[in-house]
mmCIF file of C-alpha atoms and ligand atoms in Angstrom:
data_model
loop_
_atom_site.group_PDB
_atom_site.id
_atom_site.type_symbol
_atom_site.label_atom_id
_atom_site.label_comp_id
_atom_site.label_asym_id
_atom_site.label_seq_id
_atom_site.Cartn_x
_atom_site.Cartn_y
_atom_site.Cartn_z
ATOM 1 C CA MET A 20 -13.897 -19.451 -4.823
ATOM 2 C CA GLU A 21 -13.198 -17.244 -7.772
ATOM 3 C CA THR A 22 -15.344 -16.983 -10.786
ATOM 4 C CA ASP A 23 -13.722 -17.817 -14.106
ATOM 5 C CA GLN A 24 -13.321 -21.460 -13.257
ATOM 6 C CA PRO A 25 -13.311 -24.094 -15.967
ATOM 7 C CA THR A 26 -16.413 -26.225 -15.920
ATOM 8 C CA GLU A 27 -15.022 -29.697 -16.565
ATOM 9 C CA GLU A 28 -13.274 -30.862 -13.423
ATOM 10 C CA SER A 29 -11.598 -33.707 -15.213
ATOM 11 C CA GLU A 30 -9.639 -31.241 -17.346
ATOM 12 C CA LEU A 31 -7.968 -29.406 -14.530
ATOM 13 C CA ALA A 32 -4.206 -29.257 -14.838
ATOM 14 C CA PRO A 33 -2.174 -28.394 -11.721
ATOM 15 C CA PHE A 34 -1.085 -25.113 -13.328
ATOM 16 C CA VAL A 35 -2.442 -22.901 -16.052
ATOM 17 C CA ILE A 36 -0.889 -19.818 -17.630
ATOM 18 C CA GLU A 37 -3.321 -17.714 -19.610
ATOM 19 C CA GLY A 38 -4.503 -14.247 -20.429
ATOM 20 C CA ALA A 39 -7.195 -13.409 -17.879
ATOM 21 C CA ARG A 40 -10.568 -14.139 -19.470
ATOM 22 C CA SER A 41 -12.265 -11.327 -17.558
ATOM 23 C CA SER A 42 -11.291 -8.632 -15.073
ATOM 24 C CA ARG A 43 -12.993 -10.414 -12.212
ATOM 25 C CA SER A 44 -10.143 -12.428 -10.708
ATOM 26 C CA LYS A 45 -7.899 -11.095 -7.996
ATOM 27 C CA CYS A 46 -4.194 -11.735 -7.578
ATOM 28 C CA LYS A 47 -3.520 -13.742 -4.409
ATOM 29 C CA THR A 48 -0.065 -12.204 -4.157
ATOM 30 C CA CYS A 49 -0.695 -8.447 -4.483
ATOM 31 C CA ARG A 50 -4.464 -8.625 -3.855
ATOM 32 C CA ARG A 51 -5.183 -6.365 -6.790
ATOM 33 C CA LYS A 52 -7.522 -7.048 -9.668
ATOM 34 C CA ILE A 53 -6.093 -8.940 -12.643
ATOM 35 C CA ASP A 54 -7.132 -7.011 -15.745
ATOM 36 C CA LYS A 55 -8.576 -8.868 -18.681
ATOM 37 C CA ASP A 56 -5.914 -10.333 -21.015
ATOM 38 C CA VAL A 57 -3.086 -9.804 -18.521
ATOM 39 C CA LEU A 58 -1.091 -13.002 -18.048
ATOM 40 C CA ARG A 59 -1.962 -14.903 -14.922
ATOM 41 C CA LEU A 60 -0.855 -18.119 -13.291
ATOM 42 C CA GLY A 61 -3.531 -20.414 -11.921
ATOM 43 C CA ILE A 62 -2.520 -22.830 -9.200
ATOM 44 C CA LEU A 63 -4.965 -25.658 -8.677
ATOM 45 C CA LEU A 64 -6.253 -25.930 -5.180
ATOM 46 C CA GLU A 65 -8.075 -29.076 -4.176
ATOM 47 C CA GLY A 66 -9.923 -28.348 -0.999
ATOM 48 C CA PRO A 67 -12.779 -29.830 0.975
ATOM 49 C CA TYR A 68 -15.229 -27.394 -0.633
ATOM 50 C CA GLY A 69 -14.219 -27.998 -4.192
ATOM 51 C CA THR A 70 -11.445 -27.674 -6.647
ATOM 52 C CA GLY A 71 -10.426 -24.526 -8.452
ATOM 53 C CA TYR A 72 -7.645 -22.186 -9.389
ATOM 54 C CA LEU A 73 -6.124 -19.517 -7.255
ATOM 55 C CA TRP A 74 -4.846 -16.785 -9.537
ATOM 56 C CA HIS A 75 -1.712 -14.675 -9.462
ATOM 57 C CA HIS A 76 -0.381 -12.117 -11.898
ATOM 58 C CA LEU A 77 2.362 -14.064 -13.681
ATOM 59 C CA ASN A 78 4.805 -11.305 -12.718
ATOM 60 C CA CYS A 79 3.727 -11.366 -9.071
ATOM 61 C CA ALA A 80 4.130 -15.135 -8.979
ATOM 62 C CA ALA A 81 7.630 -14.786 -10.441
ATOM 63 C CA LYS A 82 8.590 -12.412 -7.640
ATOM 64 C CA ARG A 83 7.132 -14.348 -4.764
ATOM 65 C CA ARG A 84 6.745 -18.018 -5.742
ATOM 66 C CA PHE A 85 9.190 -18.655 -8.541
ATOM 67 C CA GLU A 86 9.238 -22.409 -7.907
ATOM 68 C CA ASP A 87 5.604 -22.592 -8.996
ATOM 69 C CA VAL A 88 6.379 -20.590 -12.128
ATOM 70 C CA GLU A 89 9.227 -22.988 -12.928
ATOM 71 C CA GLU A 90 6.926 -25.965 -12.490
ATOM 72 C CA ALA A 91 4.267 -24.341 -14.629
ATOM 73 C CA PHE A 92 6.799 -23.695 -17.394
ATOM 74 C CA ALA A 93 8.111 -27.250 -17.181
ATOM 75 C CA ALA A 94 4.523 -28.453 -17.618
ATOM 76 C CA GLU A 95 3.952 -25.964 -20.466
ATOM 77 C CA ALA A 96 0.952 -24.731 -18.530
ATOM 78 C CA TRP A 97 -0.136 -22.400 -21.337
ATOM 79 C CA ASN A 98 -1.396 -25.511 -23.124
ATOM 80 C CA ALA A 99 -3.953 -25.893 -20.332
ATOM 81 C CA ALA A 100 -5.471 -22.512 -21.236
ATOM 82 C CA LYS A 101 -8.728 -22.320 -23.164
ATOM 83 C CA VAL A 102 -6.999 -19.887 -25.489
ATOM 84 C CA VAL A 103 -3.255 -20.466 -25.566
ATOM 85 C CA PRO A 104 -1.725 -17.043 -24.836
ATOM 86 C CA LYS A 105 0.841 -15.440 -27.079
ATOM 87 C CA ASP A 106 3.794 -13.404 -25.845
ATOM 88 C CA ILE A 107 4.693 -15.498 -22.836
ATOM 89 C CA PRO A 108 7.928 -14.066 -21.489
ATOM 90 C CA PRO A 109 10.906 -16.430 -21.343
ATOM 91 C CA LEU A 110 11.501 -17.996 -17.940
ATOM 92 C CA ALA A 111 14.851 -16.185 -17.680
ATOM 93 C CA GLU A 112 13.060 -12.845 -17.841
ATOM 94 C CA LEU A 113 10.743 -13.864 -15.012
ATOM 95 C CA GLY A 114 13.793 -15.063 -13.086
ATOM 96 C CA LYS A 115 15.176 -11.542 -13.310
ATOM 97 C CA LEU A 116 11.992 -10.210 -11.716
ATOM 98 C CA ARG A 117 12.562 -12.569 -8.835
ATOM 99 C CA GLU A 118 16.190 -11.484 -8.418
ATOM 100 C CA GLU A 119 15.183 -7.831 -8.419
ATOM 101 C CA ALA A 120 12.486 -8.473 -5.843
ATOM 102 C CA GLU A 121 14.941 -10.308 -3.586
ATOM 103 C CA GLN A 122 17.540 -7.595 -3.963
ATOM 104 C CA LYS A 123 14.981 -4.958 -2.988
ATOM 105 C CA LYS A 124 14.014 -6.972 0.047
ATOM 106 C CA LYS A 125 17.644 -7.148 1.146
ATOM 107 C CA GLU A 126 18.118 -3.411 0.726
ATOM 108 C CA ARG A 127 14.981 -2.524 2.578
ATOM 109 C CA LYS A 128 15.960 -0.958 5.847
ATOM 110 C CA GLU A 129 14.529 -2.092 9.084
ATOM 111 C CA ILE A 130 13.315 0.608 11.444
ATOM 112 C CA PRO A 131 15.047 2.030 13.429
ATOM 113 C CA TRP A 132 18.373 2.599 11.739
ATOM 114 C CA ALA A 133 21.069 5.270 11.688
ATOM 115 C CA GLU A 134 22.933 6.480 8.616
ATOM 116 C CA VAL A 135 25.100 9.288 7.309
ATOM 117 C CA SER A 136 23.005 11.991 5.706
ATOM 118 C CA PRO A 137 24.040 12.026 2.022
ATOM 119 C CA SER A 138 22.950 15.642 1.540
ATOM 120 C CA GLY A 139 21.809 18.617 3.557
ATOM 121 C CA ARG A 140 18.321 18.447 2.153
ATOM 122 C CA SER A 141 16.567 16.316 4.765
ATOM 123 C CA LYS A 142 14.870 17.960 7.709
ATOM 124 C CA CYS A 143 14.495 16.644 11.214
ATOM 125 C CA VAL A 144 10.790 15.983 11.889
ATOM 126 C CA THR A 145 11.215 16.828 15.544
ATOM 127 C CA CYS A 146 12.823 20.289 15.406
ATOM 128 C CA GLY A 147 12.236 21.120 11.738
ATOM 129 C CA GLU A 148 15.890 22.094 11.214
ATOM 130 C CA ALA A 149 17.981 20.735 8.343
ATOM 131 C CA ILE A 150 20.179 17.688 8.972
ATOM 132 C CA ALA A 151 23.720 18.596 7.883
ATOM 133 C CA GLU A 152 25.370 16.688 5.056
ATOM 134 C CA GLY A 153 27.725 14.052 6.410
ATOM 135 C CA SER A 154 26.195 14.057 9.885
ATOM 136 C CA VAL A 155 24.456 11.048 11.377
ATOM 137 C CA ARG A 156 20.663 10.930 11.284
ATOM 138 C CA VAL A 157 18.395 8.423 12.965
ATOM 139 C CA ASN A 158 15.304 6.910 11.335
ATOM 140 C CA LEU A 159 12.539 6.215 13.825
ATOM 141 C CA GLY A 160 9.135 4.639 13.225
ATOM 142 C CA ARG A 161 6.048 6.782 13.045
ATOM 143 C CA LEU A 162 2.508 5.407 12.845
ATOM 144 C CA VAL A 163 0.568 6.618 9.834
ATOM 145 C CA GLU A 164 -3.056 5.804 9.098
ATOM 146 C CA PHE A 165 -4.223 4.922 5.614
ATOM 147 C CA GLY A 166 -7.981 4.513 5.691
ATOM 148 C CA ASN A 167 -8.413 1.657 8.159
ATOM 149 C CA GLN A 168 -4.801 0.487 7.889
ATOM 150 C CA VAL A 169 -1.973 1.620 10.110
ATOM 151 C CA ARG A 170 1.565 1.574 8.789
ATOM 152 C CA THR A 171 4.923 2.448 10.282
ATOM 153 C CA ASN A 172 6.917 4.899 8.208
ATOM 154 C CA PRO A 173 10.509 5.951 8.890
ATOM 155 C CA VAL A 174 11.068 9.579 9.896
ATOM 156 C CA LYS A 175 14.499 11.223 10.114
ATOM 157 C CA VAL A 176 15.689 12.998 13.227
ATOM 158 C CA HIS A 177 18.890 14.453 14.689
ATOM 159 C CA PRO A 178 20.450 12.149 17.286
ATOM 160 C CA SER A 179 19.949 14.941 19.821
ATOM 161 C CA CYS A 180 16.230 15.052 18.945
ATOM 162 C CA VAL A 181 15.651 11.289 19.323
ATOM 163 C CA ALA A 182 14.586 11.471 22.979
ATOM 164 C CA ARG A 183 11.933 14.076 22.185
ATOM 165 C CA GLN A 184 10.661 12.117 19.180
ATOM 166 C CA LEU A 185 10.378 8.912 21.244
ATOM 167 C CA GLY A 186 7.930 10.787 23.464
ATOM 168 C CA GLU A 187 5.555 11.568 20.605
ATOM 169 C CA ALA A 188 2.238 9.700 20.714
ATOM 170 C CA ASP A 189 2.630 8.392 17.147
ATOM 171 C CA CYS A 190 6.199 7.171 17.664
ATOM 172 C CA ASP A 191 6.416 3.450 16.989
ATOM 173 C CA THR A 192 9.999 2.869 18.095
ATOM 174 C CA ASP A 193 10.814 1.386 21.473
ATOM 175 C CA GLY A 194 13.252 3.543 23.437
ATOM 176 C CA GLU A 195 14.236 0.653 25.682
ATOM 177 C CA THR A 196 15.727 -1.405 22.880
ATOM 178 C CA LEU A 197 16.741 1.514 20.662
ATOM 179 C CA ALA A 198 20.515 1.236 21.143
ATOM 180 C CA ALA A 199 20.542 -2.503 20.441
ATOM 181 C CA ASP A 200 18.188 -2.090 17.471
ATOM 182 C CA LEU A 201 20.325 0.670 15.965
ATOM 183 C CA ARG A 202 23.426 -1.501 16.294
ATOM 184 C CA ALA A 203 21.640 -4.392 14.595
ATOM 185 C CA ASN A 204 20.071 -2.347 11.778
ATOM 186 C CA SER A 205 22.779 0.173 10.850
ATOM 187 C CA ALA A 206 25.214 -2.107 9.058
ATOM 188 C CA GLY A 207 26.288 0.587 6.601
ATOM 189 C CA LEU A 208 27.371 3.009 9.316
ATOM 190 C CA GLU A 209 30.900 3.101 10.773
ATOM 191 C CA ALA A 210 30.949 1.926 14.385
ATOM 192 C CA VAL A 211 32.647 5.090 15.634
ATOM 193 C CA LEU A 212 29.927 7.261 14.077
ATOM 194 C CA LEU A 213 27.198 5.081 15.548
ATOM 195 C CA ASP A 214 28.843 5.280 18.986
ATOM 196 C CA GLY A 215 28.917 9.054 18.672
ATOM 197 C CA ALA A 216 25.241 9.176 17.749
ATOM 198 C CA LEU A 217 24.312 6.871 20.638
ATOM 199 C CA ALA A 218 26.235 9.120 23.037
ATOM 200 C CA GLN A 219 24.289 12.120 21.738
ATOM 201 C CA ILE A 220 21.014 10.225 22.152
ATOM 202 C CA ASP A 221 21.949 9.333 25.744
ATOM 203 C CA ALA A 222 22.946 12.896 26.547
ATOM 204 C CA SER A 223 19.734 14.423 25.237
HETATM 205 ZN ZN1 ZN B 29 -0.404 -9.379 -8.459
HETATM 206 ZN ZN1 ZN B 30 16.223 17.908 15.234
#
């Protein structure tokens, strides 16, 4: 359990909104530290090993668990704080954070996808040549290590370079299902252009 817990169990409200009383708590949403005085939402957890709050940045909670924020506002959860915080943003403002987060999620592309290159500035990672403006480029997954984490990042390639890129050791895109995946993930691309790119991939 976290530190920073109230001592009197009988006082525990289901939600509390407060300025963090120290910098020791961690946000359960983004897993980063919650700096002292930054607004946080505590959600009471009653478990077999005790009762206490799990903390979230108020903004993180708005993005990922808005229903809890709504409930906390309805309960005026700032009144459960030891020191009632000032400058609590209006619920509508937090609602906007949620909308933005959901919009971003929708726009996030799923790897692999094909698209029209909006400029001539991108370079194909396979051959190193520029990808012409207006031509179709394919985004394939590449494994990248960050410390002890491995992530898949999109890399851009010419359709004619896809076969070579799929053979790279750090390629994280499955060649077997590539055509079906591209069809599923390339909603913004005209079908005739996608067909052309798939033909080039097959021919290479
Ligand atoms: Zn957070
Ligand atoms: Zn290329």
